[in-house]
Coordinates of C-alpha atoms in Angstrom, one line a residue:
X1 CA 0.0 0.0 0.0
X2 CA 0.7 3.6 -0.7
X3 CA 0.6 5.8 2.9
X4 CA -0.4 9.2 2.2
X5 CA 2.6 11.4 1.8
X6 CA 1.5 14.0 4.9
X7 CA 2.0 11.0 7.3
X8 CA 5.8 10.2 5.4
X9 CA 8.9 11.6 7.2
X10 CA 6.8 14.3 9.1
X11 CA 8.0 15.3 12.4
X12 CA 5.1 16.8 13.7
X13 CA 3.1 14.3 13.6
X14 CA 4.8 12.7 15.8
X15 CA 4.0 9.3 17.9
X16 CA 0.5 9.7 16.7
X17 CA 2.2 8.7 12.8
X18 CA 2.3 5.1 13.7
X19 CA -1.1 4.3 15.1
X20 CA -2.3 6.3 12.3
X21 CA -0.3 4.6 9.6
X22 CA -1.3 1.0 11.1
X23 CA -4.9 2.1 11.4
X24 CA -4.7 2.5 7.7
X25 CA -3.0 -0.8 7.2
X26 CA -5.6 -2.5 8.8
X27 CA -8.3 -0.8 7.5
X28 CA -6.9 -1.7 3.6
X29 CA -6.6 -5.5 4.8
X30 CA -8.0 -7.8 3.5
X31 CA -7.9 -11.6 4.4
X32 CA -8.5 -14.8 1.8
X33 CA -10.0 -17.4 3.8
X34 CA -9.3 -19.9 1.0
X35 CA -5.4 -18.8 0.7
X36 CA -5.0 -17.7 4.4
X37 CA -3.6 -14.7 3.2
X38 CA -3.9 -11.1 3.5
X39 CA -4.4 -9.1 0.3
X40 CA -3.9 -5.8 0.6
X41 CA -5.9 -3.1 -1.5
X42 CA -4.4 -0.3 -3.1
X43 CA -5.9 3.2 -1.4
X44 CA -7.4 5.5 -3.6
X45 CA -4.9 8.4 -4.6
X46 CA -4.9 11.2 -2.1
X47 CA -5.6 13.6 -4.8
X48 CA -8.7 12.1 -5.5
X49 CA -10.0 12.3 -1.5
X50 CA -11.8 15.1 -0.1
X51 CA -9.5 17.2 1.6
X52 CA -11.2 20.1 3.8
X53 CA -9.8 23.9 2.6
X54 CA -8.5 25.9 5.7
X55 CA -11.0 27.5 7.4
X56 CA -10.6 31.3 9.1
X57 CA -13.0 32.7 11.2
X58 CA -14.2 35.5 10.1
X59 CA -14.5 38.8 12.2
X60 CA -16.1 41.8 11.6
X61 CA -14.0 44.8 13.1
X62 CA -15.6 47.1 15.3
X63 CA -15.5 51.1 14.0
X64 CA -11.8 52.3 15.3
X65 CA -12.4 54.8 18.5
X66 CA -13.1 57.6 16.2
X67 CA -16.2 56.7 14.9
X68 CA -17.3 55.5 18.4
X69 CA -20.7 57.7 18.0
X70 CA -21.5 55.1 14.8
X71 CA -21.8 51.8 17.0
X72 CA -23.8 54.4 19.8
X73 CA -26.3 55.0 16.8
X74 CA -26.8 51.6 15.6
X75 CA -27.5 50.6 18.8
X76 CA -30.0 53.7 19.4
X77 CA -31.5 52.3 16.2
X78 CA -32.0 49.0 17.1
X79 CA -33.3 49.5 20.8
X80 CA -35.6 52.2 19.9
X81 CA -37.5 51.2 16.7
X82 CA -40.2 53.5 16.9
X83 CA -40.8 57.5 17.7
X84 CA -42.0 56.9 20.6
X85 CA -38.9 54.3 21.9
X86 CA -36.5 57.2 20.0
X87 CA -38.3 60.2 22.0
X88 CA -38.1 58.5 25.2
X89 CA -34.0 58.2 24.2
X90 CA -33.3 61.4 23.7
X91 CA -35.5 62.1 27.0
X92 CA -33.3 59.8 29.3
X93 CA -29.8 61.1 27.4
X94 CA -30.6 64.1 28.5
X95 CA -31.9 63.8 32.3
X96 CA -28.8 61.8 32.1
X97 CA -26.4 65.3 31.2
X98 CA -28.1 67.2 34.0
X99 CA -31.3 68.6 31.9
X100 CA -34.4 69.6 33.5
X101 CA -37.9 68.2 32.2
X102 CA -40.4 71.0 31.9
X103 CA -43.8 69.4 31.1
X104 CA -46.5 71.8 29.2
X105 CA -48.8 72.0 31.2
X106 CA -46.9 73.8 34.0
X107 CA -46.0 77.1 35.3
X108 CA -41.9 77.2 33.9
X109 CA -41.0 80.6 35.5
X110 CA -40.2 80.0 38.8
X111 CA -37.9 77.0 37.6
X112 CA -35.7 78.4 34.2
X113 CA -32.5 80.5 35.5
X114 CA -29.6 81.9 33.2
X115 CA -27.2 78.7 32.2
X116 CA -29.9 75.6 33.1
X117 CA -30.3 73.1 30.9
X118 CA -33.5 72.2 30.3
X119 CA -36.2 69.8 28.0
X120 CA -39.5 69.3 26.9
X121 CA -41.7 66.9 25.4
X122 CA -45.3 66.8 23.2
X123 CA -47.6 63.6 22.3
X124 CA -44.3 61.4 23.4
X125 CA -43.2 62.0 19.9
X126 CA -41.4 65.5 19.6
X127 CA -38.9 67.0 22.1
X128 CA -37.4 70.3 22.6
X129 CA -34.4 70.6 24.6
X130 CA -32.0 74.1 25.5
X131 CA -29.5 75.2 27.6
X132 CA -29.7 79.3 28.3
X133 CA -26.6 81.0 28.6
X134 CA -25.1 81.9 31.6
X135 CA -24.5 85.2 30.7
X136 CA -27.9 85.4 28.5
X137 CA -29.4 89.1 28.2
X138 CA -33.1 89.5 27.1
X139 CA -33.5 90.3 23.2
X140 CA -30.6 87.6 22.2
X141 CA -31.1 84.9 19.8
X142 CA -31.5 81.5 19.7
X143 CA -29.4 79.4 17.4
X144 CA -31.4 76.5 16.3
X145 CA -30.7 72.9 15.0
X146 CA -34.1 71.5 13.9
X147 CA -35.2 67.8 12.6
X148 CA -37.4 65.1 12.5
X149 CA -37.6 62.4 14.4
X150 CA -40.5 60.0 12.6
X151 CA -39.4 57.4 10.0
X152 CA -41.5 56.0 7.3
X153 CA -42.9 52.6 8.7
X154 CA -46.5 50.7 8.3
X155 CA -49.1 52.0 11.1
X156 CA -51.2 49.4 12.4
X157 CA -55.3 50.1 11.2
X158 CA -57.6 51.0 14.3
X159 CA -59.4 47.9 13.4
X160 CA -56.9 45.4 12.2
X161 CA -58.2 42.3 12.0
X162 CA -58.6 40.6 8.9
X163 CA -60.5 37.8 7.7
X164 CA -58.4 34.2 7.5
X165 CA -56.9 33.5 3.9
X166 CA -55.9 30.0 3.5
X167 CA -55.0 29.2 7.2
X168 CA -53.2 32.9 7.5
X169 CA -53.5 35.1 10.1
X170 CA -53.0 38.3 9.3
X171 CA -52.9 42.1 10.1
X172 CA -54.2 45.5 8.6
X173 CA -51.6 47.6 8.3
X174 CA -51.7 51.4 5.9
X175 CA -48.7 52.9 5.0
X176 CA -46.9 56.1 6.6
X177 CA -46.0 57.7 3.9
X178 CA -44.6 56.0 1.1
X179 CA -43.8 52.7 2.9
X180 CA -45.1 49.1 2.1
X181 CA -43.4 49.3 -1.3
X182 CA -40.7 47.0 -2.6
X183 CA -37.9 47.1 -0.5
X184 CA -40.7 46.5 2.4
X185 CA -41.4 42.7 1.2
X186 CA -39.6 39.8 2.3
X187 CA -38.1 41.5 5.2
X188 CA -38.7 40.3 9.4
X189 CA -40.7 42.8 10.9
X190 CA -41.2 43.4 14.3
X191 CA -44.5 45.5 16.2
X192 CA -43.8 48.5 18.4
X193 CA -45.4 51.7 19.6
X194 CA -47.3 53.1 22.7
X195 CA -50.5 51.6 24.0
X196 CA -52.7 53.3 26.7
X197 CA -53.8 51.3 29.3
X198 CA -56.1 51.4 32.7
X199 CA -54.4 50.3 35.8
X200 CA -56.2 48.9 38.5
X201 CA -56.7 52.1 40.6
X202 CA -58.3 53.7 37.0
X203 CA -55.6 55.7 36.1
X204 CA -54.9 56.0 32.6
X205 CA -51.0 55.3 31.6
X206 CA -49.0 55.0 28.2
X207 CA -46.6 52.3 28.1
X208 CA -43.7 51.7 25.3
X209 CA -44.3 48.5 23.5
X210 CA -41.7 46.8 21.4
X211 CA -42.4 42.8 21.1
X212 CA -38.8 41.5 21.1
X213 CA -38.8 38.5 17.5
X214 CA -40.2 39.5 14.2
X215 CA -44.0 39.0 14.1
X216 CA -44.8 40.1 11.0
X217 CA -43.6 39.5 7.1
X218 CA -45.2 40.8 3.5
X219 CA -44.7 38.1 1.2
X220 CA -43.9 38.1 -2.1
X221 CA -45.0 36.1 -5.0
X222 CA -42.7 33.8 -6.4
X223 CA -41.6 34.9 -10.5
X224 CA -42.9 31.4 -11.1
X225 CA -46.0 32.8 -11.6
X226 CA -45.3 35.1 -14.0
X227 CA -47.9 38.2 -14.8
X228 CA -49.3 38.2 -11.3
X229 CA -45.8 38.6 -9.8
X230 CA -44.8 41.6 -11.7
X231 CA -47.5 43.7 -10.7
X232 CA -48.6 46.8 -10.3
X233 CA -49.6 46.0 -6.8
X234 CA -52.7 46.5 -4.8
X235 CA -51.2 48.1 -1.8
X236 CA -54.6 47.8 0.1
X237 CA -54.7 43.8 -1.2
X238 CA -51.6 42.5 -1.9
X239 CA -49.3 43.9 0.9
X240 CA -51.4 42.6 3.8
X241 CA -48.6 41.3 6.5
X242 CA -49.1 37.8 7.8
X243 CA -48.2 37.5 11.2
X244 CA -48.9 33.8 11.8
X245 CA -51.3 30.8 11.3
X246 CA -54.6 30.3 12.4
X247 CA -54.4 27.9 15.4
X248 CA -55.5 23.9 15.1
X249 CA -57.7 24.6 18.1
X250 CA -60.4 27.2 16.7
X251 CA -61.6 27.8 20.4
X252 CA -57.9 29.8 20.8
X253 CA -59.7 32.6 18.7
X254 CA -62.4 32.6 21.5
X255 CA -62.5 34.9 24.0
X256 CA -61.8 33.7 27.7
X257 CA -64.7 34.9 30.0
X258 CA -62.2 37.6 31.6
X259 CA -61.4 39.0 28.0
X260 CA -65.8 39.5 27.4
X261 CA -66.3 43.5 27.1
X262 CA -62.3 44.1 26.6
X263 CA -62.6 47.3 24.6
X264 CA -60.4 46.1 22.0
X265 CA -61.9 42.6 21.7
X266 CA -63.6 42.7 18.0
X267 CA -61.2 45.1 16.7
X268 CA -58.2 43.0 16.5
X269 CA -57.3 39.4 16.6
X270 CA -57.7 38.1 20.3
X271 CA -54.3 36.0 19.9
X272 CA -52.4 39.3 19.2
X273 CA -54.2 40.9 22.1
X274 CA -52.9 38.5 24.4
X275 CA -49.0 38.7 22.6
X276 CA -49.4 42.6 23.5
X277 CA -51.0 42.0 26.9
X278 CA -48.1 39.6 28.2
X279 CA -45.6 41.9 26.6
X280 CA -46.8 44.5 29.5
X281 CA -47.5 43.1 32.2
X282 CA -51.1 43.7 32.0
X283 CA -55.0 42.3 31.2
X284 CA -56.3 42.2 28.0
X285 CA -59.4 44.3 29.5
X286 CA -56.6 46.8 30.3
X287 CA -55.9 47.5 27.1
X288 CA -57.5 50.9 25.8
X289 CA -56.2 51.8 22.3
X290 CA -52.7 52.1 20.7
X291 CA -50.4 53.2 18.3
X292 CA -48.6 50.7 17.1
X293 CA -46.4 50.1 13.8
X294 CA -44.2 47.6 11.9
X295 CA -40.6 48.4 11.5
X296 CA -37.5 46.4 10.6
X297 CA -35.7 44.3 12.9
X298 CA -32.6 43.8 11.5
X299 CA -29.9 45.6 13.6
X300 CA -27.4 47.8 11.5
X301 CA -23.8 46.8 10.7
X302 CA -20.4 48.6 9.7
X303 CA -19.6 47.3 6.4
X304 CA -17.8 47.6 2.7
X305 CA -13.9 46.9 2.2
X306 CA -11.9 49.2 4.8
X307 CA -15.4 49.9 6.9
X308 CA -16.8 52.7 5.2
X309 CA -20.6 51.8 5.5
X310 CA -23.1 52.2 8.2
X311 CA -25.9 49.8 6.6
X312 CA -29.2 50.5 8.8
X313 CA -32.9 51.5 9.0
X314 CA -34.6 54.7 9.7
X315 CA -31.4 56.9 9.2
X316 CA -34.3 59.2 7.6
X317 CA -34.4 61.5 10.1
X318 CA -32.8 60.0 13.6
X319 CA -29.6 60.5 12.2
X320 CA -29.5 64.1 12.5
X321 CA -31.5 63.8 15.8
X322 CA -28.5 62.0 17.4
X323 CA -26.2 64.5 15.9
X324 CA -27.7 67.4 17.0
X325 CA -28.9 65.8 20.7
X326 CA -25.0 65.0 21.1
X327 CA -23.5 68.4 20.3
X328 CA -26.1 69.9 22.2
X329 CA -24.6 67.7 25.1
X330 CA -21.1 68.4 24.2
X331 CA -21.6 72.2 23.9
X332 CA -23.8 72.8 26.8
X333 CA -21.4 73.4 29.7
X334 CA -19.4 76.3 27.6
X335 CA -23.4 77.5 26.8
X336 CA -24.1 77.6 30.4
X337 CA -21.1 79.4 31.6
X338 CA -19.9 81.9 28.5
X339 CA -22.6 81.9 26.3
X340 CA -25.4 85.1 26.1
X341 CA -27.5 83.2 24.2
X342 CA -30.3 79.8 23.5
X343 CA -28.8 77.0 22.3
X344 CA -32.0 74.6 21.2
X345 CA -32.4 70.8 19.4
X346 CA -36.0 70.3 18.6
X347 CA -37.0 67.6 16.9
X348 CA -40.4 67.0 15.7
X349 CA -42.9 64.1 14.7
X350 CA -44.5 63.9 11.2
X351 CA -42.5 65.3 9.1
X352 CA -43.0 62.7 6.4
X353 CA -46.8 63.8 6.1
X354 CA -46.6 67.7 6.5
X355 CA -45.9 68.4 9.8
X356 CA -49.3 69.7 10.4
X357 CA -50.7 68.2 13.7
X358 CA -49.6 69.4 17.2
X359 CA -47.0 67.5 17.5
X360 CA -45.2 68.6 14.1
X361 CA -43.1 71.5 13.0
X362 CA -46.3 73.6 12.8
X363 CA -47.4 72.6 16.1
X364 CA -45.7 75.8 17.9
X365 CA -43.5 73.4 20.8
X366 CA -40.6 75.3 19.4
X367 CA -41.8 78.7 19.9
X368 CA -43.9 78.0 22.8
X369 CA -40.6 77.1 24.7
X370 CA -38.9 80.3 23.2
X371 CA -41.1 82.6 23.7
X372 CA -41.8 80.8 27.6
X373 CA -38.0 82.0 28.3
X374 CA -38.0 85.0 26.6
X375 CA -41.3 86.2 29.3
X376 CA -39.7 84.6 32.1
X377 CA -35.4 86.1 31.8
X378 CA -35.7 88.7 28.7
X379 CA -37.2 91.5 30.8
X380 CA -38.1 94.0 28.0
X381 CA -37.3 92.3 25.2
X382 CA -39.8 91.2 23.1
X383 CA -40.1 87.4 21.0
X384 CA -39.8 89.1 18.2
X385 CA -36.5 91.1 18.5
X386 CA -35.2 87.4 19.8
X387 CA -36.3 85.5 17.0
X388 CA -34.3 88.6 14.5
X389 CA -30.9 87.9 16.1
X390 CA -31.7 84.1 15.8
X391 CA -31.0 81.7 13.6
X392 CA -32.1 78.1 12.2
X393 CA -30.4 75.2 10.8
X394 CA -32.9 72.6 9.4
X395 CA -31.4 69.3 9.2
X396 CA -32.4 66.2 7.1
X397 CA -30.7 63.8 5.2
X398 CA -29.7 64.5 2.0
X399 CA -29.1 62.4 -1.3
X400 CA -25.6 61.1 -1.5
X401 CA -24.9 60.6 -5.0
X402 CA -25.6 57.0 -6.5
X403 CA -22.7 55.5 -8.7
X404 CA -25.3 53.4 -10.4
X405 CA -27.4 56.6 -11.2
X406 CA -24.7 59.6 -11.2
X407 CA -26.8 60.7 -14.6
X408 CA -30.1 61.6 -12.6
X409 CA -27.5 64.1 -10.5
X410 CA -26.8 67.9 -11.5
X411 CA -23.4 67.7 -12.7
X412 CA -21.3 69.0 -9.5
X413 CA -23.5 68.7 -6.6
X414 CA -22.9 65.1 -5.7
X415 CA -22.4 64.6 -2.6
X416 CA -19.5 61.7 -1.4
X417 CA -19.9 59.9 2.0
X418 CA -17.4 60.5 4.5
X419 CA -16.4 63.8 3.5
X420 CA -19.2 66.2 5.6
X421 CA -22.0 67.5 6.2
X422 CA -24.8 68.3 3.0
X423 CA -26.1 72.0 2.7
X424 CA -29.4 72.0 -0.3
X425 CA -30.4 74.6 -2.5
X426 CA -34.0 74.9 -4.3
X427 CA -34.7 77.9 -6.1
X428 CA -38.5 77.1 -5.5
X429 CA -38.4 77.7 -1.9
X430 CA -38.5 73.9 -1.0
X431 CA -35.3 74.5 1.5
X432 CA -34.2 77.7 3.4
X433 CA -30.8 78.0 1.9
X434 CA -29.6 81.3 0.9
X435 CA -26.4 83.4 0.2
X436 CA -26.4 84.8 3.4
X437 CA -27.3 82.0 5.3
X438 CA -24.5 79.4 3.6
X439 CA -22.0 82.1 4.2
X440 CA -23.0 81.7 7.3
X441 CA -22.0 78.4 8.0
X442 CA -19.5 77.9 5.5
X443 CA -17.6 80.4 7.9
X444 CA -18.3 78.4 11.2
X445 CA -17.4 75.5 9.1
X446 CA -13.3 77.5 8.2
X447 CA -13.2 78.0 11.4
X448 CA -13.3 74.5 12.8
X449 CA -11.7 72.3 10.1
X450 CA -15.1 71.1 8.6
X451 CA -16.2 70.7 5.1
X452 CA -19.3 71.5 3.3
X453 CA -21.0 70.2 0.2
X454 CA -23.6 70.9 -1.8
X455 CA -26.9 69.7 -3.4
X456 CA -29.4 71.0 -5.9
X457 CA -32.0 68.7 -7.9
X458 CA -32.3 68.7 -11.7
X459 CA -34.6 71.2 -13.6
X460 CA -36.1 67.6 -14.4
X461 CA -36.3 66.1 -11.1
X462 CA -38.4 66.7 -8.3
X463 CA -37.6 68.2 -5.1
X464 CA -38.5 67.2 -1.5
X465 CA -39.3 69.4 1.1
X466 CA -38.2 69.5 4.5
X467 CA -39.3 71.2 7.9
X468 CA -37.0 74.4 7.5
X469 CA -39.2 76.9 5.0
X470 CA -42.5 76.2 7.8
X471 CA -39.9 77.2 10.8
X472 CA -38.7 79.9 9.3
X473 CA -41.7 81.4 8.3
X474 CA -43.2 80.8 11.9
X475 CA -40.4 82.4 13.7
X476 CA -38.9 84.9 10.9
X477 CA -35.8 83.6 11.4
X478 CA -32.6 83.6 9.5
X479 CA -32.4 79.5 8.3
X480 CA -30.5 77.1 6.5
X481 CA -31.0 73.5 5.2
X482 CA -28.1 71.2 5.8
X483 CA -27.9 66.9 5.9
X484 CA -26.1 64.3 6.4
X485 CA -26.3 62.2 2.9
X486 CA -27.0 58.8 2.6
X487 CA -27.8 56.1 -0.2
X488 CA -31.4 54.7 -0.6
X489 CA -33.6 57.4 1.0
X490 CA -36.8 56.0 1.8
X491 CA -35.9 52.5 1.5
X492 CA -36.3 50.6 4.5
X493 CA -33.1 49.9 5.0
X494 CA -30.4 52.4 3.8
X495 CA -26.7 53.7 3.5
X496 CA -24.4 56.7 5.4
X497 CA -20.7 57.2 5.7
X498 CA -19.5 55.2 8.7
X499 CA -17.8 58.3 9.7
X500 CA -20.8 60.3 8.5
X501 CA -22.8 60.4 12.0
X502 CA -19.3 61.7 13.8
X503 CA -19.1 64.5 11.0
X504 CA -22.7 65.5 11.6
X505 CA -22.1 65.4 15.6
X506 CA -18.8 67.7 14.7
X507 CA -20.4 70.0 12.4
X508 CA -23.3 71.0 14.9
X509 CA -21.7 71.5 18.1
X510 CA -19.3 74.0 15.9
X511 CA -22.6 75.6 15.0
X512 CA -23.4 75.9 18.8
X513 CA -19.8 77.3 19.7
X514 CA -19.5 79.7 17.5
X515 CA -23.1 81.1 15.8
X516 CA -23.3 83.9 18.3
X517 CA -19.4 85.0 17.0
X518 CA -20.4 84.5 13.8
X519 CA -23.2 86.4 14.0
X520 CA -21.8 89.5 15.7
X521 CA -19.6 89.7 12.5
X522 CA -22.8 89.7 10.1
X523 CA -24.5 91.9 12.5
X524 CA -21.9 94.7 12.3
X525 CA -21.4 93.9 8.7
X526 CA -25.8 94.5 8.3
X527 CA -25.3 98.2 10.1
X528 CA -22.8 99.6 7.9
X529 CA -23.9 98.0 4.6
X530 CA -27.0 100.2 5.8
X531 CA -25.4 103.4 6.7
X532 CA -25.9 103.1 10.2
X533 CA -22.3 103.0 11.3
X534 CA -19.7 105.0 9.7

């Protein structure tokens, strides 16, 4: 016989090589029982053998120490799928760094005092926060980073059961905006959102509710089946989410005599009831009403060749809600001890469908908190003369450019990843961006070693809008448009820079450290461009 060569003249082997070897003898033995002897049988050629490759395992690198705020985000992202889970965040960061809550529906005057640091919050879904300067003197402006903080998602219908489809339960779900598309199908969705409940003493209480698996999934139909799996699709017919199957015991879909009169029993599917129930701790009975939504549950990863991706969902707009929350945070201590002026991060609910409920852009939270510490510290000083000397910056994402696509881009205003911050011009008034304004932060940007790049549609494209032209028409303030781009806007899952998020964060607490120097130059400049000052 022929012993493979890795077992011939090997030294590490070692004293293993001859039990081996003999185990092969043996098992290529053969014995004749008519010739008593042993034939032995020729081994197939090594060559010819399966031979496992090398494995090495494979490990992806965490963002280097730079890009810390990346990993922060994707874990915000992940463990706050919804606008409520993402308001709360921001909420508990910032009681976290010393800030005070201030709820609505109190007296604030006897509580705000030159450098606090201070927040607010409307329907659970928008927050205001601001730190007042320590030296702040009444008739000084506030500067302003303002976003949204919804995402486009699927909102569970008030009535959302559905009637069983082959053995399927399923779930009535409308879109938010323009979700429930394509890139919706096929993926694991999860259910979260706030429910209001009754405790047992009859107090009525919101609770966060995030069921912790996927529970939902929109199939698709296979291209086996040709013309019906091309569509157009019926969004109202063919995007229904299943979210299980109907139970081999029909009395499971029967309500238990504790669960009779439940206010929600008829609307939805008892079985879901119950999921939602357990989730929190309370009764079915207890349940009152809720908003609840779908959203992806796949976390978000650092990826591409040298780790310049941050693949995730809802960067659209809680991407430059973190920024600006953190360089708030990072800024506020010079605010509260050198600074004469507001520094303020509001973010706002429903953006994606006009901003025009109480708890959007147009709601007034913005300038009910302004003008609320403009009464209380600005003495004579009127709203008015504060919102003049302040100014806005209006953040959203913004398109990166697509290699795939760089002909649907104006020629020049593509914007790269990794490179900084996004400022957007529309000569139809869809963003805020002017001369003066860009000037404006293009100098803040010299100052601190950032960069700045720019965005304008095609003459045959169309524009979207943001929440920056409402604002600044509501507070007559001076306002810009700026975003951190990304790939795949309104896709439900999409692409930034993986240093993007640490850009953005960079960008807007230079904003809050230096507007009010800034501003004192274009003040002065204002005057004697109008003759005032010789």
């Amino acid at each position: 016989m022929r012993v493979p060569q890795k077992y011939v003249n090997n030294p590490q082997v070692g004293q293993h090589a001859v039990g081996d070897v003999q185990n092969i003898v043996d098992a290529t033995s053969r014995r004749n029982p008519l010739t008593d002897r042993v034939d032995r049988l020729e081994l197939v050629p090594e060559s010819s053998s399966f031979t496992a490759s090398e494995r090495i395992k494979c490990s992806v690198p965490r963002p280097n120490a730079a890009d810390s705020y990346t990993q922060d985000f994707i874990d915000f992202i992940y463990e706050n799928p919804t606008v409520f889970h993402a308001t709360e965040y921001f909420a508990e960061l910032y009681i976290e760094n010393g800030f005070e809550f201030l709820a609505e529906r109190e007296d604030w005057t006897p509580r705000l005092k030159k450098g606090g640091k201070y927040f607010t919050t409307r329907n659970g879904s928008s927050i205001v926060a601001f730190v007042i300067g320590g030296n702040y003197k009444g008739g000084n402006g506030a500067g302003i980073i303002a976003a949204h903080i919804d995402a486009l998602t699927a909102r569970i219908k008030p009535i959302s059961k559905q009637p069983v489809v082959e053995g399927y339960t399923q779930i009535g779900a409308a879109p938010y905006s323009g979700t429930m598309t394509n890139t919706w199908w096929d993926r694991d969705l999860g259910l979260g959102g706030r429910v209001v409940v009754r405790n047992a003493d009859g107090i009525f209480k919101t609770k966060l509710l995030c069921i912790p698996y996927p529970i939902a999934r929109i199939p698709t139909l296979a291209p086996h089946f040709g013309a019906p799996a091309l569509g157009p699709f019926n969004l109202e017919i063919n995007t229904t989410p299943i979210i299980g199957l109907e139970p081999s015991d029909p009395l499971e879909n029967n309500l238990k005599p504790e669960e009779v009169g439940a206010p929600l029993a008829g609307k939805h599917n008892i079985r879901l009831l119950r999921v939602i129930a357990a989730e929190l701790n309370v009764q079915v009975r207890d349940l009152l009403n809720f908003d609840l939504e779908l959203f992806d549950t796949q976390k978000g990863t650092i990826g591409g060749l040298e780790q310049d991706f941050l693949f995730c969902p809802r960067l659209d707009d809680k991407m430059c809600c973190f920024a600006a929350a953190h360089a708030l945070l990072n800024s506020a201590e010079k605010t509260a001890t050198l600074g004469s002026s507001i520094n303020v991060a509001a973010f706002f609910d429903i953006e994606e469908i006009g901003s025009l409920l109480k708890q959007g852009a147009c709601g007034g939270l913005l300038e009910g908190a302004v003008s609320r510490v403009v009464k209380s510290l600005g003495g004579e000083a009127t709203v008015e003369q504060t919102y003049a000397n302040s100014f806005l910056v209006s953040a959203d994402v913004k398109h990166a450019v697509n290699p795939n696509f760089a002909y649907a881009y104006l020629p020049y205003h593509t914007p790269k990843l990794n490179v900084g911050i996004t400022v957007p011009w529309d000569p139809n008034g869809h963003m805020t961006t002017d001369a003066e304004s860009a000037s404006f932060l293009e100098e803040i940007a010299r100052r601190t070693d950032n960069k700045i790049q720019y965005f304008q549609i095609r003459n045959d494209s169309r524009s979207g809008g943001t929440i920056g032209p409402m604002l600044s028409s509501s507070l007559g303030c001076r306002a810009l448009d700026v975003g951190i781009p990304q790939l795949s806007m309104h896709s439900i899952r999409a692409c930034t820079g993986s240093r993007d998020i640490p850009l953005g964060i960079k960008i807007f607490q230079a904003f809050y450290e230096e507007w009010e120097d800034v501003d004192h130059a274009f003040k002065v400049g204002e005057i004697k461009s109008l003759g005032v000052v010789s």
